[in-house]
Coordinates of C-alpha atoms in Angstrom, one line a residue:
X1 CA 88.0 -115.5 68.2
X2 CA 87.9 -112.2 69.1
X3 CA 88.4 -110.4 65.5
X4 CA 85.9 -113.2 64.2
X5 CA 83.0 -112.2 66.6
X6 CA 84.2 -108.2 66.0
X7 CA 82.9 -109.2 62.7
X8 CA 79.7 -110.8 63.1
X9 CA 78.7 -108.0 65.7
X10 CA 79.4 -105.3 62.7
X11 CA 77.6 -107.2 60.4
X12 CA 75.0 -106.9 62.6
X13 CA 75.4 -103.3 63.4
X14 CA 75.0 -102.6 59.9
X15 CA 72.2 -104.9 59.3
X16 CA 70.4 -103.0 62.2
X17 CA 71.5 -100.0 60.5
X18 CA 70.1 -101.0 56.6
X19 CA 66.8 -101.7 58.3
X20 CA 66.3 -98.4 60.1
X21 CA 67.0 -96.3 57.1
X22 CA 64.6 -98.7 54.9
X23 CA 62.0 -97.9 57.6
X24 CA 62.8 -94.3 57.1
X25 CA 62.7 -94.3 53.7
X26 CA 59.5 -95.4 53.8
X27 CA 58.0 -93.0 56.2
X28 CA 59.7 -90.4 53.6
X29 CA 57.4 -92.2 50.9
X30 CA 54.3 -92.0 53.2
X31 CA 54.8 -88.1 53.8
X32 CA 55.5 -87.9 50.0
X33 CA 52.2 -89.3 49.6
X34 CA 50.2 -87.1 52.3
X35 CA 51.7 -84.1 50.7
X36 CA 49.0 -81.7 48.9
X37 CA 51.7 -79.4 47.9
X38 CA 53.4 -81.5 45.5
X39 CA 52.4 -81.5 42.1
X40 CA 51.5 -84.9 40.2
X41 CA 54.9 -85.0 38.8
X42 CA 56.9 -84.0 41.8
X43 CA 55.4 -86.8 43.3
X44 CA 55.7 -89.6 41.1
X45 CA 59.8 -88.2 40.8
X46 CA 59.9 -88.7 45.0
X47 CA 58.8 -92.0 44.5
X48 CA 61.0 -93.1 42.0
X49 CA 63.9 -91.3 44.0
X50 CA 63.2 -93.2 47.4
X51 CA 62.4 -96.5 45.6
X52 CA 65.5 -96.3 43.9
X53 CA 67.2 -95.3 47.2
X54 CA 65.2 -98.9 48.7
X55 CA 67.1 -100.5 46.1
X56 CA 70.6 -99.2 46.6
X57 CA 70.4 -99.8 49.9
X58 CA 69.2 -103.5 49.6
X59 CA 72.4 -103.9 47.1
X60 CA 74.5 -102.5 49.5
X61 CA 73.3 -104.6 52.4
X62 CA 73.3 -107.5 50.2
X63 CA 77.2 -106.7 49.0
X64 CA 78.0 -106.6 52.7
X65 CA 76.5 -109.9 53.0
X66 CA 78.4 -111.4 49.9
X67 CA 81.9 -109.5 50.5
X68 CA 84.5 -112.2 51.2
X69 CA 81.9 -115.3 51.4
X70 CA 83.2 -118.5 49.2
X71 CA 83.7 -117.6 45.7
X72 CA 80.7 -119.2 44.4
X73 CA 79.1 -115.8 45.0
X74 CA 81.5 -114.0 43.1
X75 CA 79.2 -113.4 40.3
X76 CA 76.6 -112.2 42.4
X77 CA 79.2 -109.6 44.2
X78 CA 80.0 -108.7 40.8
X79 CA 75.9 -107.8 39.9
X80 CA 75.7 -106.1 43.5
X81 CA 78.4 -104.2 42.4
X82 CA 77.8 -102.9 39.2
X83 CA 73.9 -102.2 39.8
X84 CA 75.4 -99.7 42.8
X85 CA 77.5 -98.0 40.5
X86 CA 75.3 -97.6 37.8
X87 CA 72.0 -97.0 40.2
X88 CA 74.0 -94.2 42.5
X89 CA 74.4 -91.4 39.5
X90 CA 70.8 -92.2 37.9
X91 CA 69.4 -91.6 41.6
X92 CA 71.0 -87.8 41.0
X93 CA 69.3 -87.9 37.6
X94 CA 65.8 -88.7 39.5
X95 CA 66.5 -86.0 42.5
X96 CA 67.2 -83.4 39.5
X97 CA 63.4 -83.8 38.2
X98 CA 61.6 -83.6 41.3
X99 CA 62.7 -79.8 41.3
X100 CA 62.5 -79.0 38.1
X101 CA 60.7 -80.6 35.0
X102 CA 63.0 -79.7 32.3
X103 CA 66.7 -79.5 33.2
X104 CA 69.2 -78.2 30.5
X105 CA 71.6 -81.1 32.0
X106 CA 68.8 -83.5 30.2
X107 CA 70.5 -83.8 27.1
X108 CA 74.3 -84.4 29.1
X109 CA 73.3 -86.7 31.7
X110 CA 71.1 -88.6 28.4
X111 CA 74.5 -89.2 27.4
X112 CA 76.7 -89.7 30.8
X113 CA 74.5 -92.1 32.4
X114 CA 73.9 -94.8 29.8
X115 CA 77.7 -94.1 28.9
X116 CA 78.2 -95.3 32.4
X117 CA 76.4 -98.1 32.6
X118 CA 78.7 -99.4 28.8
X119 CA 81.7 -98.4 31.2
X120 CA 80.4 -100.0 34.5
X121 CA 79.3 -103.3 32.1
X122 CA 83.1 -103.4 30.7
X123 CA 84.6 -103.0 34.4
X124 CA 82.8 -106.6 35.1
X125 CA 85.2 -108.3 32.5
X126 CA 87.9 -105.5 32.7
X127 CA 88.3 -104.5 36.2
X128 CA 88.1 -101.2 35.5
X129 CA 86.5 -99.5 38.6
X130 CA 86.1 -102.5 40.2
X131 CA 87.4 -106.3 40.7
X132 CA 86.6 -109.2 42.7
X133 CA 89.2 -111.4 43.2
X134 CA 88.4 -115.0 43.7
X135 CA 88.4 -114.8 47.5
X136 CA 85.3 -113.1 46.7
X137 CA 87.0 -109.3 48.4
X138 CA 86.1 -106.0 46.6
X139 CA 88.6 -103.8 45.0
X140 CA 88.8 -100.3 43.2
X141 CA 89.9 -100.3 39.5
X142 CA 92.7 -98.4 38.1
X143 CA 89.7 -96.1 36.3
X144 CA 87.5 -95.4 39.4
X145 CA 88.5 -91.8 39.3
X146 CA 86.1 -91.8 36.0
X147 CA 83.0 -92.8 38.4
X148 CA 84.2 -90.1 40.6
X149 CA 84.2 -87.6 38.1
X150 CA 81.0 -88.8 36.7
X151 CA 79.5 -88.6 40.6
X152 CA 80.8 -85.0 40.7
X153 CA 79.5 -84.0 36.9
X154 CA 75.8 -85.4 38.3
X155 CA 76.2 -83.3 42.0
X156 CA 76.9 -80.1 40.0
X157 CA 73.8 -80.6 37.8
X158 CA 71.2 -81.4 40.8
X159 CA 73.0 -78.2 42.2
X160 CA 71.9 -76.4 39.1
X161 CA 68.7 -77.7 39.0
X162 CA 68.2 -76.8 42.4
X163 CA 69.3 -73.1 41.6
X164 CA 67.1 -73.3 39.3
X165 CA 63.9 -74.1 41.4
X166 CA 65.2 -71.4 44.2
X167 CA 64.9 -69.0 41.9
X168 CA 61.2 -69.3 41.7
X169 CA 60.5 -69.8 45.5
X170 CA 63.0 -66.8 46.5
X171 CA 65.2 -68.5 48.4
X172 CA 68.4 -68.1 49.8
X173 CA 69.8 -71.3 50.8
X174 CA 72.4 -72.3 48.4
X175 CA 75.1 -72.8 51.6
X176 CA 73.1 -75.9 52.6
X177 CA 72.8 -76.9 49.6
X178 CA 76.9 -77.2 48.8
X179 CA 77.5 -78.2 52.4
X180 CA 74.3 -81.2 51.9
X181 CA 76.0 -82.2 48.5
X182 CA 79.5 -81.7 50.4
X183 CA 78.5 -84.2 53.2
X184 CA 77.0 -87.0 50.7
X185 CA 80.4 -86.7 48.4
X186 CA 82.4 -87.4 51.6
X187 CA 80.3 -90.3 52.2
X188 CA 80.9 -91.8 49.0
X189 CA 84.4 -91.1 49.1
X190 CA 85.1 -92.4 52.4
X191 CA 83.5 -95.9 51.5
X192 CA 85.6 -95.9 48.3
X193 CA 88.9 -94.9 50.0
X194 CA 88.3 -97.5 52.6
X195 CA 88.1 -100.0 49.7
X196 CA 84.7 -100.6 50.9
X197 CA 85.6 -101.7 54.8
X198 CA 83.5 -98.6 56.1
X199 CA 80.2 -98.7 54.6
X200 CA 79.0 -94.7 54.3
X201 CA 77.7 -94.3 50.6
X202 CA 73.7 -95.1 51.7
X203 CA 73.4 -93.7 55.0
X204 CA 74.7 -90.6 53.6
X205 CA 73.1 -90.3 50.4
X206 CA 70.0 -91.1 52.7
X207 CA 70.5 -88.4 55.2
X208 CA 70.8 -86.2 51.9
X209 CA 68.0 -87.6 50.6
X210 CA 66.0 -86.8 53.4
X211 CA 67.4 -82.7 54.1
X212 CA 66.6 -81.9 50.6
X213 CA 62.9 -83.5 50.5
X214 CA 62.7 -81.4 53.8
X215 CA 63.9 -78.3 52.2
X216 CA 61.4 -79.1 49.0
X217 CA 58.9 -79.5 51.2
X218 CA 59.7 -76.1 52.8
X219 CA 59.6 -74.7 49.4
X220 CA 56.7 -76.2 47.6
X221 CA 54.0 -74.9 51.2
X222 CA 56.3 -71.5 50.6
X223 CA 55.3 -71.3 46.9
X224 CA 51.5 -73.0 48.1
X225 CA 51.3 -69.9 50.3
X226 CA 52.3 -67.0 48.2
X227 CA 49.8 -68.6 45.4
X228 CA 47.3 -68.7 48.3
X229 CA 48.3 -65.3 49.0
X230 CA 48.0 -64.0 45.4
X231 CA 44.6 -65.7 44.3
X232 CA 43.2 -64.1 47.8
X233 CA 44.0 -60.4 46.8
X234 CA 43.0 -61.0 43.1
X235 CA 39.6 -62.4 44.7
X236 CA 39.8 -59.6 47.2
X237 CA 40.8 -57.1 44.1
X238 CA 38.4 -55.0 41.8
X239 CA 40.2 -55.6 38.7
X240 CA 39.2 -51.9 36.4
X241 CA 40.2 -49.9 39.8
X242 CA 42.5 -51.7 42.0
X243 CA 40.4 -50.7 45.1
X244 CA 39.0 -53.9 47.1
X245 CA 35.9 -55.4 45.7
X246 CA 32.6 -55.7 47.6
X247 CA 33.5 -59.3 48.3
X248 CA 36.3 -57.8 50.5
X249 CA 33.8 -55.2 51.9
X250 CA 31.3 -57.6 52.4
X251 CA 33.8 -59.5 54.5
X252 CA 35.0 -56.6 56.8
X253 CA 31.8 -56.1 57.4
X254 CA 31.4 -59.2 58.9
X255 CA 34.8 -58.7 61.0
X256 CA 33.4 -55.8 62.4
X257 CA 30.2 -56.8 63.7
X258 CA 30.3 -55.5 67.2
X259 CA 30.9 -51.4 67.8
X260 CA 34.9 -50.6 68.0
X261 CA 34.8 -48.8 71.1
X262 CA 38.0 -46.5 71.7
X263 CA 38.8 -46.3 67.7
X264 CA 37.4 -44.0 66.5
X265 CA 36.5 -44.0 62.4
X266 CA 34.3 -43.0 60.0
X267 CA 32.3 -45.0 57.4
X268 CA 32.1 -43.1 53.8
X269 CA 29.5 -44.2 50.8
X270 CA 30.4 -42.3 47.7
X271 CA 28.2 -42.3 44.5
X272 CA 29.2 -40.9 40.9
X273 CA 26.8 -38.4 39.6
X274 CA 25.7 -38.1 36.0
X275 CA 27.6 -41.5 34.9
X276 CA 25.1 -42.4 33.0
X277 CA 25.3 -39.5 31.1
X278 CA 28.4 -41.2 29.2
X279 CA 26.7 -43.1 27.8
X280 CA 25.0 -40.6 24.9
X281 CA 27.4 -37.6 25.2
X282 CA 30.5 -39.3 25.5
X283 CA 33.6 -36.6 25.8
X284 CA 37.3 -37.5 25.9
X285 CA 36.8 -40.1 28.6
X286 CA 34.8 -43.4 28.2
X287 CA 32.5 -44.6 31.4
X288 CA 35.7 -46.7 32.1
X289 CA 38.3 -44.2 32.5
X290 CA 35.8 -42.0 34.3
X291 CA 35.7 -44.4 37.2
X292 CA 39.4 -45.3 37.1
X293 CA 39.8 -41.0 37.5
X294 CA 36.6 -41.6 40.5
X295 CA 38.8 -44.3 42.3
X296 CA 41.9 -42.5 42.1
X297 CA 41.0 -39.5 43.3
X298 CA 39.2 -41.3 46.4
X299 CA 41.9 -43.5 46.9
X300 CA 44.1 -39.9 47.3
X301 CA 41.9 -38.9 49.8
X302 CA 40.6 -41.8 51.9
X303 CA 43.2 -44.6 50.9
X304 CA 46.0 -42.6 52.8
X305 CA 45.1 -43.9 56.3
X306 CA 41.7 -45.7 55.3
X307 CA 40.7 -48.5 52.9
X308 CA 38.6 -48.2 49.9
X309 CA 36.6 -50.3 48.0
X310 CA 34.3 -50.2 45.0
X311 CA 31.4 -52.4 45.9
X312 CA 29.2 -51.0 42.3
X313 CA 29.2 -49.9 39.2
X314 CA 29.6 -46.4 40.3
X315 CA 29.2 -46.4 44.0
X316 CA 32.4 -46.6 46.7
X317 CA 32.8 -47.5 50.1
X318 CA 35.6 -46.5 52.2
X319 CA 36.4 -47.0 56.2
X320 CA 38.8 -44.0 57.4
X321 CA 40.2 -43.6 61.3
X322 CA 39.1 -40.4 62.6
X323 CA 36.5 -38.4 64.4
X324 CA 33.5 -36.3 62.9
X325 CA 35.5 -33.0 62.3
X326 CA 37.7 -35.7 59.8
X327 CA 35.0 -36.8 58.1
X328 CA 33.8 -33.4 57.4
X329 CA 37.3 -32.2 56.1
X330 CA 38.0 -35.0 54.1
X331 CA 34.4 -35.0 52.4
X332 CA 35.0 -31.2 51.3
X333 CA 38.3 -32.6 50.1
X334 CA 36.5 -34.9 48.0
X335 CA 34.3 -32.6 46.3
X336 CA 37.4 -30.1 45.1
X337 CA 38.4 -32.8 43.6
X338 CA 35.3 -33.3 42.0
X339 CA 35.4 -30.3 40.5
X340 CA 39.2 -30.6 39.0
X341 CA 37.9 -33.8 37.4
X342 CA 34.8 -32.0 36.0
X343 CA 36.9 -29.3 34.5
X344 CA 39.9 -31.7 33.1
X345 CA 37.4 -33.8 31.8
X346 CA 34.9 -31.7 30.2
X347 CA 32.0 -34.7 31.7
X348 CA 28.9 -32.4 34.3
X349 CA 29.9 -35.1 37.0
X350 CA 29.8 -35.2 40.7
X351 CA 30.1 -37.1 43.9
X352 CA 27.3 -37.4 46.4
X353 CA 29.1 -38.2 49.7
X354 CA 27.4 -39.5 53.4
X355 CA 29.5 -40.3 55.6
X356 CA 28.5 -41.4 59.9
X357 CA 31.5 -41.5 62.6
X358 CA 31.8 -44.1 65.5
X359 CA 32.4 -41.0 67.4
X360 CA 28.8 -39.6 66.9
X361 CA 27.3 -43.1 67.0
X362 CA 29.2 -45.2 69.8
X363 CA 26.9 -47.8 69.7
X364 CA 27.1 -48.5 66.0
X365 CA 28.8 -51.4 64.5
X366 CA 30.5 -51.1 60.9
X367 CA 27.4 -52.3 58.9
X368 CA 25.3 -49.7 61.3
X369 CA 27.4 -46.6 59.8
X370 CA 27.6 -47.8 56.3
X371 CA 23.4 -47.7 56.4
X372 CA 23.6 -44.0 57.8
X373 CA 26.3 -43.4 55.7
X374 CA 24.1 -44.5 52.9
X375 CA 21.1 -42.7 54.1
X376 CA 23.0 -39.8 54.0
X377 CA 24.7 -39.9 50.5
X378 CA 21.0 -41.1 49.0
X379 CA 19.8 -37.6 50.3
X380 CA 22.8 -35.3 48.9
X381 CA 21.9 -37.7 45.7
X382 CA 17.9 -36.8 45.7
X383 CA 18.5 -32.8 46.2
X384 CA 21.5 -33.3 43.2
X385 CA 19.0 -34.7 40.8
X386 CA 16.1 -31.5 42.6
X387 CA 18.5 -28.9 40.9
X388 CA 17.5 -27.6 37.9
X389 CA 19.6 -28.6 34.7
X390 CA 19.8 -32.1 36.2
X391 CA 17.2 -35.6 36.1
X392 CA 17.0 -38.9 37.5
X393 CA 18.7 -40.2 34.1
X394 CA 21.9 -38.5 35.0
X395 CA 21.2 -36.0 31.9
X396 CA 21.7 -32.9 31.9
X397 CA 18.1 -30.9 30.3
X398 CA 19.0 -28.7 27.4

């Protein structure tokens, strides 16, 4: 009496049990489905991976149900029996793809699987992994080592494939991994071992299910970031120069609306001189490589502390920390180098530079300096183009 309600209580146990990983399973499905991260394909492998874990389970429950029942159900143990073993392997096959779309286990596991399910077929006539006898009990064939092996052929290739996918996403987490992997083989082995009295194969292939969908999903909003990352620094990026673009300017501007007070900096506008110039005496140097030669030498001035950006064709911004004796210094930096880079290059060029300090103007904002800054460089640019030899076409008069 005892042993016989031991038994129903288990059964229940586990039937409670099947239920609550189905529901979780399908909260796995729903979060599969919410997820922006994964890709079309990704996807539609999750889904096909959890459905298929639905079904294993369901055969699992249902084997539990049917083990040791009259005998009439012996041919449906014997279906229960060999859809798990030939479902479990092809659930690794599924798992492999959501990581990675080509594998280069494809063409082995083409082979293994099917070759299973001939071998799995063969074991309902031959008893070779498993037997029911005619009391309707589950029993291990003299070949299950072969499903073993073929269990451990298909861990080691969604072990690979997972390598494979770290890879890409940097990551260093191969110990879970072998220790997840480690903890689902155990499963399966203890349920075999046990002749099938302790039922271990889905919960743990479902707990496994569900570390490694966490881990992808850890993975794919680490890879959504760096790409997030990467397009906003290209967008962010004058492509010829490498300096920020006025799109990046235009947005520090706007984070700087309101005057910094106790940092002190200093807004610079820079403006090429006689850049036009290359196009009808072209020297050694095309208009191109010109500015490249503009933005580096600004860059190896201001980009030490400050950031630069080109925010024109030939005009520059730049926003350095430091007071109005900085500024001055710097800007006489700047035109040295102008005059290096009009002697290496053979091109009459120059800089007109304005620059305005918070220090001077404590009540200026970023966008306020940048205008006097402006203001300033406009007026070094009118008495450049005053000289004689020069013109407002950036020529110089012969």
């Amino acid at each position: 009496m005892f042993n016989q309600r031991a038994a129903v209580n288990l059964l229940d146990y586990y039937t409670t049990i099947e239920i609550i990983i189905s529901l979780f399973i399908a909260g796995l499905l729903a979060l599969v489905y919410k997820n922006s991260h994964y890709s079309k394909q990704q996807k539609r492998s999750c889904y096909w991976s959890l459905g298929l874990l639905l079904i294993i389970n369901l055969i699992e429950w249902i084997s539990v149900m049917l083990d040791g029942v009259s005998g009439q159900y012996r041919i449906w143990l014997l279906i229960n029996k060999f859809l798990n073993y030939c479902l479990i392997p092809f659930l690794g096959y599924l798992v492999i793809h959501i990581w990675v779309r080509h594998s280069k286990y494809d063409r082995l596991l083409a082979v293994l699987l099917p070759g299973n399910v001939l071998f799995q077929l063969a074991s309902i006539f031959t008893g070779w992994t498993f037997s029911i006898d005619q009391n309707n009990h589950y029993h291990q064939g003299r070949y299950y080592i072969v499903y073993l092996f073929i269990c451990i052929i298909v861990m080691f290739a969604i072990v690979s494939a997972y390598h494979q996918f770290e890879q890409k996403t940097f990551s260093g987490d191969r110990l879970f991994m072998f220790y997840t992997f480690f903890v689902v083989f155990l499963g399966i082995l203890i349920q075999e071992v046990s002749g099938g009295r302790l039922r271990t194969t889905s919960l743990t292939i479902t707990i496994g299910m569900c570390f490694l969908l966490n881990r992808f999903n850890n993975f794919t909003q680490k890879v959504s970031d760096m790409k997030i990352s990467r397009d906003s620094v290209v967008m962010r990026t004058d492509i010829m120069t490498g300096m920020q673009n006025r799109y990046a300017y235009e947005e520090k501007l706007g984070e700087m609306v309101t005057p910094q007070g106790g940092k002190e900096f200093i807004a610079f506008s820079i403006d090429i001189n006689g850049l036009k110039e290359m196009n009808d005496n072209r020297g050694h140097l095309s208009e191109d490589d010109l500015i490249r030669e503009v933005a580096a030498i600004i860059r190896g001035i201001l980009g030490k502390s400050g950031e630069c950006y080109r925010i024109g064709g030939d005009e520059f911004a730049a926003i350095v920390p430091g007071d109005s004796q900085q500024g001055e210094k710097l800007k006489r930096q700047l035109e040295i180098e102008a005059v290096k880079c009009r002697i290496n290059t053979g091109q009459n060029i120059s800089f007109s530079i304005g620059y305005a300090d918070s220090e001077s103007h404590p009540q200026a904002n970023l966008e306020r300096l940048m205008q006097l800054a402006d203001q300033q460089m406009y007026q070094e640019k009118r008495e450049h183009y005053s000289r004689p030899g020069n013109n407002r076409r950036g020529r110089s008069s012969q």
